[in-house]
mmCIF file of C-alpha atoms in Angstrom:
data_model
loop_
_atom_site.group_PDB
_atom_site.id
_atom_site.type_symbol
_atom_site.label_atom_id
_atom_site.label_comp_id
_atom_site.label_asym_id
_atom_site.label_seq_id
_atom_site.Cartn_x
_atom_site.Cartn_y
_atom_site.Cartn_z
ATOM 1 C CA MET P 292 0.000 0.000 0.000
ATOM 2 C CA LYS P 293 2.833 2.403 0.805
ATOM 3 C CA LEU P 294 4.564 1.780 -2.548
ATOM 4 C CA ARG P 295 1.335 2.531 -4.445
ATOM 5 C CA THR P 296 0.837 5.882 -2.740
ATOM 6 C CA LEU P 297 4.296 6.899 -3.841
ATOM 7 C CA ALA P 298 3.319 6.473 -7.518
ATOM 8 C CA PHE P 299 0.801 9.339 -7.470
ATOM 9 C CA PRO P 300 3.287 12.109 -6.643
ATOM 10 C CA PHE P 301 5.571 10.881 -9.433
ATOM 11 C CA LEU P 302 2.649 10.863 -11.931
ATOM 12 C CA PHE P 303 1.661 14.357 -10.853
ATOM 13 C CA ILE P 304 5.188 15.609 -11.409
ATOM 14 C CA LEU P 305 5.371 14.075 -14.916
ATOM 15 C CA LEU P 306 2.030 15.626 -15.925
ATOM 16 C CA LYS P 307 3.162 18.949 -14.582
ATOM 17 C CA ALA P 308 6.293 18.738 -16.666
ATOM 18 C CA ALA P 309 4.263 17.820 -19.814
ATOM 19 C CA ASP P 310 1.965 20.835 -19.381
ATOM 20 C CA GLY P 311 4.930 23.103 -19.087
ATOM 21 C CA SER P 312 6.595 21.836 -22.266
ATOM 22 C CA ALA P 313 4.763 24.448 -24.274
ATOM 23 C CA GLN P 314 6.430 27.185 -22.290
ATOM 24 C CA ALA P 315 9.959 27.387 -21.041
ATOM 25 C CA PRO P 316 10.151 26.622 -17.318
ATOM 26 C CA THR P 317 11.802 29.165 -15.147
ATOM 27 C CA ALA P 318 14.851 28.328 -13.049
ATOM 28 C CA ALA P 319 12.794 28.598 -9.868
ATOM 29 C CA GLU P 320 10.253 26.030 -11.117
ATOM 30 C CA VAL P 321 13.033 23.607 -12.112
ATOM 31 C CA ASN P 322 14.652 23.917 -8.712
ATOM 32 C CA ALA P 323 11.309 23.371 -6.982
ATOM 33 C CA VAL P 324 10.673 20.181 -8.974
ATOM 34 C CA ARG P 325 14.162 18.906 -8.217
ATOM 35 C CA ALA P 326 13.659 19.575 -4.524
ATOM 36 C CA GLN P 327 10.395 17.633 -4.550
ATOM 37 C CA ILE P 328 12.053 14.712 -6.359
ATOM 38 C CA ASP P 329 14.949 14.666 -3.895
ATOM 39 C CA ALA P 330 12.557 14.757 -0.943
ATOM 40 C CA LEU P 331 10.453 11.915 -2.341
ATOM 41 C CA LYS P 332 13.574 9.902 -3.120
ATOM 42 C CA ALA P 333 14.892 10.328 0.405
ATOM 43 C CA ASP P 334 11.530 9.348 1.883
ATOM 44 C CA TYR P 335 11.340 6.330 -0.411
ATOM 45 C CA GLU P 336 14.821 5.107 0.557
ATOM 46 C CA LYS P 337 14.032 5.621 4.231
ATOM 47 C CA ARG P 338 10.898 3.491 3.980
ATOM 48 C CA ILE P 339 12.712 0.757 2.048
ATOM 49 C CA GLN P 340 15.402 0.631 4.736
ATOM 50 C CA ALA P 341 12.749 0.373 7.459
ATOM 51 C CA LEU P 342 11.058 -2.505 5.617
ATOM 52 C CA GLU P 343 14.379 -4.338 5.230
ATOM 53 C CA THR P 344 15.076 -3.944 8.960
ATOM 54 C CA GLN P 345 11.638 -5.336 9.849
ATOM 55 C CA LEU P 346 12.201 -8.273 7.497
ATOM 56 C CA GLN P 347 15.530 -9.112 9.132
ATOM 57 C CA GLU P 348 13.948 -9.023 12.600
ATOM 58 C CA ILE P 349 11.117 -11.324 11.483
ATOM 59 C CA GLN P 350 13.606 -13.792 9.979
ATOM 60 C CA ALA P 351 15.653 -13.827 13.205
ATOM 61 C CA GLN P 352 12.523 -14.501 15.281
ATOM 62 C CA MET P 353 11.491 -17.332 12.978
ATOM 63 C CA LEU P 354 14.926 -18.969 13.335
ATOM 64 C CA GLN P 355 14.592 -18.874 17.140
ATOM 65 C CA ILE P 356 11.072 -20.281 17.123
ATOM 66 C CA ALA P 357 11.814 -23.067 14.645
ATOM 67 C CA PRO P 358 13.801 -25.405 16.986
ATOM 68 C CA GLU P 359 11.210 -25.029 19.747
ATOM 69 C CA SER P 360 8.274 -25.716 17.446
ATOM 70 C CA SER P 361 10.009 -28.713 15.880
ATOM 71 C CA ALA P 362 10.764 -30.075 19.346
ATOM 72 C CA GLY P 363 7.151 -29.547 20.351
ATOM 73 C CA ALA P 364 5.913 -31.403 17.293
ATOM 74 C CA ALA P 365 7.908 -34.487 18.214
ATOM 75 C CA PRO P 366 6.050 -37.259 20.020
ATOM 76 C CA THR P 367 6.177 -37.089 23.788
ATOM 77 C CA THR P 368 8.924 -39.346 25.153
ATOM 78 C CA VAL P 369 10.788 -39.633 28.417
ATOM 79 C CA PRO P 370 14.245 -38.039 27.913
ATOM 80 C CA THR P 371 17.028 -40.530 28.328
ATOM 81 C CA SER P 372 20.794 -40.390 28.073
ATOM 82 C CA PRO P 373 23.162 -43.309 27.470
ATOM 83 C CA GLY P 374 25.292 -42.140 30.432
ATOM 84 C CA ALA P 375 22.458 -41.158 32.764
ATOM 85 C CA LEU P 376 23.305 -43.941 35.230
ATOM 86 C CA ASN P 377 27.083 -43.546 34.946
ATOM 87 C CA PRO P 378 28.791 -41.642 37.763
ATOM 88 C CA ALA P 379 30.238 -38.175 37.268
ATOM 89 C CA ILE P 380 33.955 -38.803 37.781
ATOM 90 C CA SER P 381 36.471 -36.160 38.845
ATOM 91 C CA VAL P 382 40.205 -36.601 39.337
ATOM 92 C CA ILE P 383 41.881 -34.004 41.540
ATOM 93 C CA GLY P 384 45.605 -33.489 42.003
ATOM 94 C CA ASN P 385 47.150 -31.356 44.733
ATOM 95 C CA PHE P 386 50.821 -30.317 44.601
ATOM 96 C CA VAL P 387 52.503 -28.422 47.448
ATOM 97 C CA GLY P 388 56.019 -27.060 47.694
ATOM 98 C CA ARG P 389 57.233 -25.515 50.943
ATOM 99 C CA ILE P 390 60.169 -23.445 52.201
ATOM 100 C CA ASP P 391 60.862 -23.303 55.955
ATOM 101 C CA ASN P 392 63.417 -21.586 58.163
ATOM 102 C CA GLN P 393 63.352 -24.496 60.649
ATOM 103 C CA LYS P 394 63.267 -28.262 60.601
ATOM 104 C CA VAL P 395 59.713 -29.627 60.417
ATOM 105 C CA PHE P 396 58.735 -33.226 61.228
ATOM 106 C CA ASN P 397 55.464 -35.056 60.650
ATOM 107 C CA ASN P 398 53.782 -37.386 63.149
ATOM 108 C CA GLU P 399 56.048 -40.238 62.055
ATOM 109 C CA GLY P 400 59.187 -38.247 62.799
ATOM 110 C CA VAL P 401 60.076 -37.771 59.111
ATOM 111 C CA ARG P 402 61.403 -34.392 57.987
ATOM 112 C CA ILE P 403 59.024 -32.599 55.632
ATOM 113 C CA ASP P 404 60.515 -29.091 55.541
ATOM 114 C CA ASN P 405 61.781 -27.580 52.268
ATOM 115 C CA GLN P 406 60.092 -30.300 50.222
ATOM 116 C CA PRO P 407 58.083 -30.136 46.986
ATOM 117 C CA GLY P 408 55.774 -32.996 46.136
ATOM 118 C CA LEU P 409 52.373 -34.349 45.192
ATOM 119 C CA ARG P 410 50.413 -34.140 48.425
ATOM 120 C CA GLU P 411 47.199 -35.824 47.312
ATOM 121 C CA ALA P 412 45.437 -37.390 44.349
ATOM 122 C CA GLU P 413 41.702 -37.932 44.680
ATOM 123 C CA ILE P 414 39.016 -39.663 42.636
ATOM 124 C CA ASP P 415 35.515 -38.313 43.222
ATOM 125 C CA MET P 416 32.516 -40.258 41.877
ATOM 126 C CA ARG P 417 28.900 -39.130 42.269
ATOM 127 C CA VAL P 418 25.742 -40.610 40.783
ATOM 128 C CA PRO P 419 21.969 -40.479 41.340
ATOM 129 C CA VAL P 420 21.254 -44.077 42.369
ATOM 130 C CA ASP P 421 17.525 -43.663 41.801
ATOM 131 C CA PRO P 422 14.914 -40.930 42.387
ATOM 132 C CA TYR P 423 15.253 -41.482 46.130
ATOM 133 C CA ALA P 424 19.010 -41.501 46.744
ATOM 134 C CA ASP P 425 22.393 -40.223 45.566
ATOM 135 C CA GLY P 426 25.648 -42.120 45.939
ATOM 136 C CA VAL P 427 29.120 -40.683 46.585
ATOM 137 C CA LEU P 428 32.491 -42.456 46.605
ATOM 138 C CA ILE P 429 35.729 -40.509 47.132
ATOM 139 C CA MET P 430 39.057 -42.357 47.150
ATOM 140 C CA SER P 431 42.446 -40.785 47.713
ATOM 141 C CA LEU P 432 46.169 -41.374 47.577
ATOM 142 C CA GLU P 433 47.755 -39.180 50.235
ATOM 143 C CA SER P 434 51.392 -38.485 51.027
ATOM 144 C CA GLU P 435 52.285 -37.695 54.644
ATOM 145 C CA SER P 436 55.970 -38.501 54.067
ATOM 146 C CA PRO P 437 57.929 -37.581 50.914
ATOM 147 C CA GLY P 438 57.680 -40.329 48.290
ATOM 148 C CA LYS P 439 55.227 -42.467 50.298
ATOM 149 C CA PHE P 440 51.506 -42.733 49.598
ATOM 150 C CA THR P 441 48.641 -44.361 51.459
ATOM 151 C CA ALA P 442 45.342 -45.322 49.820
ATOM 152 C CA ASP P 443 42.120 -44.576 51.635
ATOM 153 C CA VAL P 444 38.388 -44.180 51.147
ATOM 154 C CA GLU P 445 37.804 -40.617 52.297
ATOM 155 C CA GLU P 446 34.055 -40.771 51.847
ATOM 156 C CA GLY P 447 31.626 -43.398 50.677
ATOM 157 C CA TYR P 448 27.972 -42.923 51.456
ATOM 158 C CA VAL P 449 24.441 -42.920 50.122
ATOM 159 C CA ASN P 450 22.282 -39.870 50.715
ATOM 160 C CA VAL P 451 18.624 -40.913 50.971
ATOM 161 C CA LYS P 452 16.604 -37.817 50.062
ATOM 162 C CA LYS P 453 13.135 -39.291 50.495
ATOM 163 C CA LEU P 454 11.357 -42.590 50.994
ATOM 164 C CA PRO P 455 8.833 -44.047 48.520
ATOM 165 C CA PHE P 456 6.336 -44.983 51.219
ATOM 166 C CA ILE P 457 6.365 -41.805 53.332
ATOM 167 C CA GLU P 458 6.715 -38.064 52.845
ATOM 168 C CA SER P 459 9.913 -36.738 54.404
ATOM 169 C CA PRO P 460 8.868 -34.580 57.374
ATOM 170 C CA LEU P 461 10.664 -31.229 57.466
ATOM 171 C CA GLY P 462 12.885 -32.259 54.570
ATOM 172 C CA MET P 463 14.508 -35.090 56.550
ATOM 173 C CA LYS P 464 17.413 -36.921 54.876
ATOM 174 C CA PHE P 465 19.458 -39.991 55.776
ATOM 175 C CA GLN P 466 23.183 -40.239 55.126
ATOM 176 C CA VAL P 467 24.644 -43.706 55.589
ATOM 177 C CA GLY P 468 28.276 -44.701 55.128
ATOM 178 C CA ARG P 469 31.645 -43.042 55.668
ATOM 179 C CA PHE P 470 31.776 -39.240 55.560
ATOM 180 C CA ARG P 471 33.493 -36.279 57.170
ATOM 181 C CA PRO P 472 31.703 -35.327 60.417
ATOM 182 C CA ALA P 473 29.767 -32.065 60.244
ATOM 183 C CA PHE P 474 31.615 -30.402 63.134
ATOM 184 C CA GLY P 475 32.148 -26.719 62.439
ATOM 185 C CA LYS P 476 32.536 -25.111 59.035
ATOM 186 C CA PHE P 477 35.924 -26.307 57.785
ATOM 187 C CA ASN P 478 36.033 -29.934 58.937
ATOM 188 C CA THR P 479 33.753 -31.068 56.110
ATOM 189 C CA LEU P 480 36.144 -29.699 53.461
ATOM 190 C CA HIS P 481 38.631 -31.979 51.734
ATOM 191 C CA THR P 482 42.290 -30.944 51.661
ATOM 192 C CA HIS P 483 42.178 -29.543 48.131
ATOM 193 C CA ASP P 484 39.036 -27.512 48.920
ATOM 194 C CA LEU P 485 40.525 -25.557 51.829
ATOM 195 C CA PRO P 486 40.811 -21.767 51.430
ATOM 196 C CA THR P 487 44.421 -22.046 52.685
ATOM 197 C CA THR P 488 47.031 -24.688 51.890
ATOM 198 C CA MET P 489 47.138 -26.120 55.433
ATOM 199 C CA ARG P 490 44.335 -26.733 57.888
ATOM 200 C CA SER P 491 44.063 -24.413 60.854
ATOM 201 C CA LEU P 492 45.614 -25.395 64.175
ATOM 202 C CA VAL P 493 42.124 -25.828 65.591
ATOM 203 C CA THR P 494 40.927 -28.432 63.127
ATOM 204 C CA GLN P 495 44.103 -30.574 62.771
ATOM 205 C CA GLU P 496 23.954 -38.770 59.759
ATOM 206 C CA THR P 497 20.371 -37.650 59.822
ATOM 207 C CA ASP P 498 19.724 -34.191 58.391
ATOM 208 C CA PHE P 499 16.756 -31.808 58.819
ATOM 209 C CA PHE P 500 16.283 -28.623 56.801
ATOM 210 C CA VAL P 501 13.600 -26.338 58.202
ATOM 211 C CA PRO P 502 12.636 -23.075 56.442
ATOM 212 C CA THR P 503 11.617 -20.861 59.338
ATOM 213 C CA PRO P 504 7.894 -20.039 58.924
ATOM 214 C CA TRP P 505 8.277 -16.603 60.507
ATOM 215 C CA ASP P 506 10.983 -15.476 58.042
ATOM 216 C CA GLU P 507 11.237 -16.578 54.400
ATOM 217 C CA ASN P 508 14.864 -15.353 54.255
ATOM 218 C CA SER P 509 16.187 -17.686 56.941
ATOM 219 C CA SER P 510 16.347 -21.395 57.700
ATOM 220 C CA ILE P 511 17.465 -23.839 60.372
ATOM 221 C CA ASN P 512 19.416 -27.001 59.630
ATOM 222 C CA ALA P 513 19.686 -29.692 62.318
ATOM 223 C CA ARG P 514 21.961 -32.687 61.856
ATOM 224 C CA VAL P 515 22.537 -35.742 64.042
ATOM 225 C CA GLN P 516 25.258 -38.251 63.168
ATOM 226 C CA VAL P 517 26.040 -41.634 64.707
ATOM 227 C CA LEU P 518 29.742 -42.285 64.179
ATOM 228 C CA THR P 519 32.397 -44.873 64.843
ATOM 229 C CA GLY P 520 34.090 -43.690 68.028
ATOM 230 C CA GLY P 521 37.731 -42.706 68.351
ATOM 231 C CA ASP P 522 40.329 -41.499 65.882
ATOM 232 C CA ILE P 523 40.145 -37.855 66.999
ATOM 233 C CA ALA P 524 42.437 -35.937 69.342
ATOM 234 C CA VAL P 525 40.024 -35.689 72.294
ATOM 235 C CA SER P 526 39.208 -39.419 72.062
ATOM 236 C CA PRO P 527 41.830 -41.389 70.100
ATOM 237 C CA GLU P 528 40.559 -44.855 71.102
ATOM 238 C CA SER P 529 37.237 -46.269 69.933
ATOM 239 C CA ASN P 530 36.523 -48.167 73.192
ATOM 240 C CA ASN P 531 34.152 -50.297 71.097
ATOM 241 C CA ARG P 532 31.539 -47.593 71.511
ATOM 242 C CA LEU P 533 29.707 -45.362 69.093
ATOM 243 C CA ALA P 534 30.109 -41.596 69.122
ATOM 244 C CA TYR P 535 27.393 -39.018 68.542
ATOM 245 C CA LEU P 536 27.581 -35.648 66.823
ATOM 246 C CA GLY P 537 24.934 -32.949 66.695
ATOM 247 C CA ASN P 538 24.965 -29.768 64.637
ATOM 248 C CA LEU P 539 22.397 -26.963 64.607
ATOM 249 C CA ARG P 540 22.874 -24.245 61.971
ATOM 250 C CA TRP P 541 20.868 -21.044 61.417
ATOM 251 C CA PHE P 542 21.129 -19.186 58.100
ATOM 252 C CA LYS P 543 19.718 -15.766 57.185
ATOM 253 C CA THR P 544 19.785 -13.491 54.137
ATOM 254 C CA PHE P 545 19.328 -9.765 54.676
ATOM 255 C CA ALA P 546 19.433 -6.625 52.510
ATOM 256 C CA GLY P 547 19.554 -8.878 49.449
ATOM 257 C CA THR P 548 23.341 -8.920 49.150
ATOM 258 C CA ASN P 549 24.303 -10.194 52.609
ATOM 259 C CA ASN P 550 23.902 -13.502 54.387
ATOM 260 C CA ALA P 551 25.081 -14.841 57.700
ATOM 261 C CA GLU P 552 25.053 -18.173 59.484
ATOM 262 C CA ILE P 553 25.897 -19.376 62.957
ATOM 263 C CA ALA P 554 26.053 -22.937 64.251
ATOM 264 C CA TRP P 555 26.637 -25.014 67.367
ATOM 265 C CA SER P 556 28.276 -28.463 67.230
ATOM 266 C CA SER P 557 28.749 -31.080 69.949
ATOM 267 C CA TYR P 558 30.652 -34.385 69.835
ATOM 268 C CA LEU P 559 30.090 -37.033 72.523
ATOM 269 C CA HIS P 560 31.972 -40.311 72.868
ATOM 270 C CA PRO P 561 31.185 -42.491 75.905
ATOM 271 C CA GLY P 562 34.207 -44.121 77.524
ATOM 272 C CA ARG P 563 34.540 -47.578 78.982
ATOM 273 C CA ARG P 564 32.705 -47.929 82.232
ATOM 274 C CA GLY P 565 35.042 -47.371 85.134
ATOM 275 C CA GLU P 566 38.054 -46.722 82.897
ATOM 276 C CA ALA P 567 37.718 -43.680 80.646
ATOM 277 C CA PRO P 568 35.359 -40.723 81.056
ATOM 278 C CA MET P 569 33.097 -39.502 78.297
ATOM 279 C CA ALA P 570 34.917 -37.362 75.742
ATOM 280 C CA ARG P 571 33.153 -34.147 74.827
ATOM 281 C CA LEU P 572 33.999 -31.460 72.300
ATOM 282 C CA HIS P 573 31.862 -28.398 71.585
ATOM 283 C CA GLY P 574 32.173 -25.656 69.014
ATOM 284 C CA ILE P 575 30.597 -22.503 67.634
ATOM 285 C CA ASP P 576 31.188 -21.303 64.085
ATOM 286 C CA PHE P 577 29.950 -18.285 62.154
ATOM 287 C CA MET P 578 30.219 -16.951 58.616
ATOM 288 C CA TYR P 579 29.264 -13.631 57.005
ATOM 289 C CA ARG P 580 29.188 -13.207 53.216
ATOM 290 C CA TRP P 581 28.704 -10.107 51.082
ATOM 291 C CA LYS P 582 27.995 -10.517 47.367
ATOM 292 C CA PRO P 583 26.697 -7.502 45.415
ATOM 293 C CA PHE P 584 23.941 -7.724 42.813
ATOM 294 C CA ARG P 585 26.185 -6.101 40.244
ATOM 295 C CA GLN P 586 29.460 -7.878 39.544
ATOM 296 C CA GLY P 587 28.113 -10.742 41.636
ATOM 297 C CA GLU P 588 30.535 -13.173 40.013
ATOM 298 C CA TRP P 589 33.512 -10.862 40.383
ATOM 299 C CA LYS P 590 33.292 -9.437 43.906
ATOM 300 C CA SER P 591 32.662 -10.990 47.320
ATOM 301 C CA TYR P 592 33.776 -10.750 50.929
ATOM 302 C CA LEU P 593 33.859 -13.395 53.664
ATOM 303 C CA LEU P 594 34.410 -13.163 57.402
ATOM 304 C CA GLY P 595 34.146 -16.268 59.535
ATOM 305 C CA GLY P 596 35.560 -18.182 62.427
ATOM 306 C CA GLU P 597 35.316 -21.119 64.790
ATOM 307 C CA PHE P 598 35.651 -21.457 68.562
ATOM 308 C CA MET P 599 36.044 -24.884 70.195
ATOM 309 C CA PHE P 600 36.510 -26.230 73.711
ATOM 310 C CA SER P 601 36.592 -29.621 75.405
ATOM 311 C CA ASP P 602 36.343 -30.979 78.943
ATOM 312 C CA HIS P 603 38.802 -29.976 81.638
ATOM 313 C CA VAL P 604 42.091 -31.861 81.587
ATOM 314 C CA THR P 605 44.793 -32.224 84.209
ATOM 315 C CA THR P 606 47.976 -30.328 83.388
ATOM 316 C CA PRO P 607 51.484 -31.540 84.342
ATOM 317 C CA GLU P 608 51.232 -29.095 87.252
ATOM 318 C CA GLN P 609 48.206 -31.117 88.477
ATOM 319 C CA THR P 610 45.752 -28.311 87.834
ATOM 320 C CA ARG P 611 42.446 -28.665 86.017
ATOM 321 C CA ARG P 612 42.108 -26.526 82.911
ATOM 322 C CA ARG P 613 39.811 -26.434 79.904
ATOM 323 C CA PRO P 614 41.599 -26.275 76.507
ATOM 324 C CA TYR P 615 40.317 -23.767 73.965
ATOM 325 C CA GLY P 616 40.913 -23.170 70.287
ATOM 326 C CA ALA P 617 39.844 -20.460 67.866
ATOM 327 C CA THR P 618 40.383 -19.455 64.265
ATOM 328 C CA VAL P 619 39.296 -16.311 62.388
ATOM 329 C CA PHE P 620 39.231 -16.193 58.606
ATOM 330 C CA THR P 621 38.652 -13.310 56.184
ATOM 331 C CA GLN P 622 38.786 -13.177 52.383
ATOM 332 C CA TRP P 623 38.297 -10.601 49.621
ATOM 333 C CA GLN P 624 37.615 -11.430 45.977
ATOM 334 C CA PHE P 625 39.226 -8.887 43.629
ATOM 335 C CA ASP P 626 37.805 -10.235 40.376
ATOM 336 C CA ARG P 627 36.842 -13.490 38.710
ATOM 337 C CA ARG P 628 40.301 -15.028 39.159
ATOM 338 C CA LYS P 629 41.947 -13.527 42.260
ATOM 339 C CA TYR P 630 41.200 -14.080 45.963
ATOM 340 C CA ALA P 631 43.266 -12.876 48.929
ATOM 341 C CA GLY P 632 42.747 -13.500 52.603
ATOM 342 C CA MET P 633 44.200 -14.081 56.029
ATOM 343 C CA ARG P 634 43.682 -16.597 58.845
ATOM 344 C CA TRP P 635 44.550 -16.304 62.539
ATOM 345 C CA ASP P 636 44.759 -19.427 64.741
ATOM 346 C CA TYR P 637 44.971 -19.832 68.499
ATOM 347 C CA VAL P 638 44.901 -23.149 70.319
ATOM 348 C CA ASP P 639 45.802 -24.701 73.677
ATOM 349 C CA THR P 640 47.482 -28.088 73.472
ATOM 350 C CA LEU P 641 45.306 -30.940 74.746
ATOM 351 C CA ALA P 642 48.149 -32.532 76.691
ATOM 352 C CA ASP P 643 48.854 -29.290 78.543
ATOM 353 C CA PRO P 644 46.342 -26.432 78.101
ATOM 354 C CA GLY P 645 48.964 -24.099 79.561
ATOM 355 C CA MET P 646 50.952 -24.495 76.332
ATOM 356 C CA GLN P 647 49.704 -22.243 73.553
ATOM 357 C CA ARG P 648 50.205 -22.209 69.776
ATOM 358 C CA ARG P 649 49.366 -19.305 67.459
ATOM 359 C CA SER P 650 49.803 -18.666 63.747
ATOM 360 C CA LEU P 651 49.089 -16.001 61.128
ATOM 361 C CA THR P 652 48.561 -17.069 57.492
ATOM 362 C CA PRO P 653 48.044 -14.567 54.640
ATOM 363 C CA TYR P 654 47.411 -16.077 51.212
ATOM 364 C CA LEU P 655 46.663 -15.319 47.564
ATOM 365 C CA SER P 656 44.698 -17.653 45.264
ATOM 366 C CA TYR P 657 44.615 -17.347 41.475
ATOM 367 C CA TYR P 658 42.196 -19.274 39.243
ATOM 368 C CA PHE P 659 43.453 -19.922 35.716
ATOM 369 C CA SER P 660 40.056 -21.585 35.280
ATOM 370 C CA GLU P 661 37.684 -23.542 37.482
ATOM 371 C CA PHE P 662 39.880 -26.578 36.786
ATOM 372 C CA LEU P 663 43.281 -25.060 37.670
ATOM 373 C CA ARG P 664 44.192 -23.004 40.753
ATOM 374 C CA LEU P 665 47.476 -21.594 42.053
ATOM 375 C CA ARG P 666 47.928 -20.464 45.659
ATOM 376 C CA LEU P 667 50.713 -18.759 47.610
ATOM 377 C CA ASN P 668 50.734 -18.905 51.442
ATOM 378 C CA TYR P 669 52.977 -17.508 54.126
ATOM 379 C CA GLU P 670 52.723 -18.719 57.729
ATOM 380 C CA HIS P 671 54.379 -17.338 60.844
ATOM 381 C CA ARG P 672 53.989 -19.302 64.051
ATOM 382 C CA TRP P 673 54.357 -18.365 67.716
ATOM 383 C CA SER P 674 54.379 -21.339 70.058
ATOM 384 C CA ASP P 675 55.287 -22.467 73.550
ATOM 385 C CA LEU P 676 56.588 -25.595 71.825
ATOM 386 C CA VAL P 677 60.242 -24.775 71.192
ATOM 387 C CA ALA P 678 60.457 -26.919 68.050
ATOM 388 C CA GLU P 679 57.993 -24.709 66.150
ATOM 389 C CA ASN P 680 58.329 -21.311 67.805
ATOM 390 C CA LYS P 681 59.059 -18.441 65.358
ATOM 391 C CA ARG P 682 58.725 -20.744 62.372
ATOM 392 C CA ASN P 683 58.302 -19.104 58.967
ATOM 393 C CA SER P 684 56.934 -21.195 56.108
ATOM 394 C CA VAL P 685 56.101 -20.390 52.493
ATOM 395 C CA TYR P 686 53.790 -22.729 50.565
ATOM 396 C CA VAL P 687 53.186 -22.914 46.831
ATOM 397 C CA GLU P 688 50.097 -24.987 45.988
ATOM 398 C CA LEU P 689 48.825 -26.069 42.582
ATOM 399 C CA ASN P 690 45.436 -27.752 42.384
ATOM 400 C CA TRP P 691 44.039 -29.274 39.180
ATOM 401 C CA ILE P 692 40.885 -31.154 38.204
ATOM 402 C CA PHE P 693 39.967 -33.126 35.123
ATOM 403 C CA GLY P 694 36.717 -34.848 34.374
ATOM 404 C CA SER P 695 33.423 -33.724 35.839
ATOM 405 C CA HIS P 696 33.806 -30.727 38.144
ATOM 406 C CA PRO P 697 32.723 -31.493 41.747
ATOM 407 C CA PRO P 698 30.780 -28.947 43.819
ATOM 408 C CA GLU P 699 32.754 -25.844 44.772
ATOM 409 C CA PRO P 700 33.498 -25.179 48.471
ATOM 410 C CA PHE P 701 31.622 -22.411 50.238
ATOM 411 C CA TRP P 702 34.399 -19.806 49.922
ATOM 412 C CA VAL P 703 34.474 -19.886 46.087
ATOM 413 C CA ASN P 704 32.223 -17.356 44.331
ATOM 414 C CA LYS P 705 31.362 -18.613 40.825
#
């Protein structure tokens, strides 16, 4: 319709020119006709360009709709994948080189100072067993002494999310098998997932998730675990008795870009009747996170810590004293690849709570990608133990992953 209306002005101009052929047109009339032609030509080109733009937009929309419509026309089938029942497999390597100004020995009495080496290799396998449960198996080769490796199953458990014959009250889950006890915030992390190269001095199931009805931005998580007793510092022997661990965690989001959590953990291990008292360990941990709406994947801040204490013990001076331990951790994310932070540790030795150990650890982490990470650490230690007092250590850590990427630890912002 628009093209047809353009024909009438052109016809009018031609007729006007024919009528004027009998008399010589003046210069002003010629210029006026030329101006009209130029104006019509410009308007015509403008409209053609607008039509071409609309046509391109329509073609682009049709290309986007075509795959969806073709998929919708296909007969309804249950989506399947040849590897749906195969586990997602990850292989993680962790290399650490260290430089020390003093001799350092491990628990076996072997020197480990000024040594580079592969600290750990881990195979992580995860698979949905069926609609009701997920399975996890994590195996590792770990080196405590240079050149020597021990094989171990770090975790192997099934996580039952729901039961086919009953609705899970309050989101109850069952975790059965071998897993890291949920005591505090950092104990559940594997070595390669730590925010620093070494664990802090402080940290050398049935699960309920309850959204709080009075506040949609908060929740409470309660966890009870029945564990094999022993194999921890406060209770090294199993005594053929089970141990029990409880954890209650409260989480809240506020102002949209901030969240905080605080938790209480208790570990109880009954001793043999008449021989060993019950071993008890209690702890409080907290974590604050800031993540802005804008640049949410490039900026973040963390501040957290843990405080632990156990029963009173008798010191060599025959006094009763309760050992304490605390760690404070802070981290800033500069951009997508760079993190920097610092950790402060304080702990009383269990054998003699009058002996104290302290350390300060600044660090810098750099992500080449989510599969390759480089970290630099420096640690200075103050200690009443002469062998480690005023120790300075520098660690260079390289962590790599190939295969399926496992879940990121809480301190990573991706």
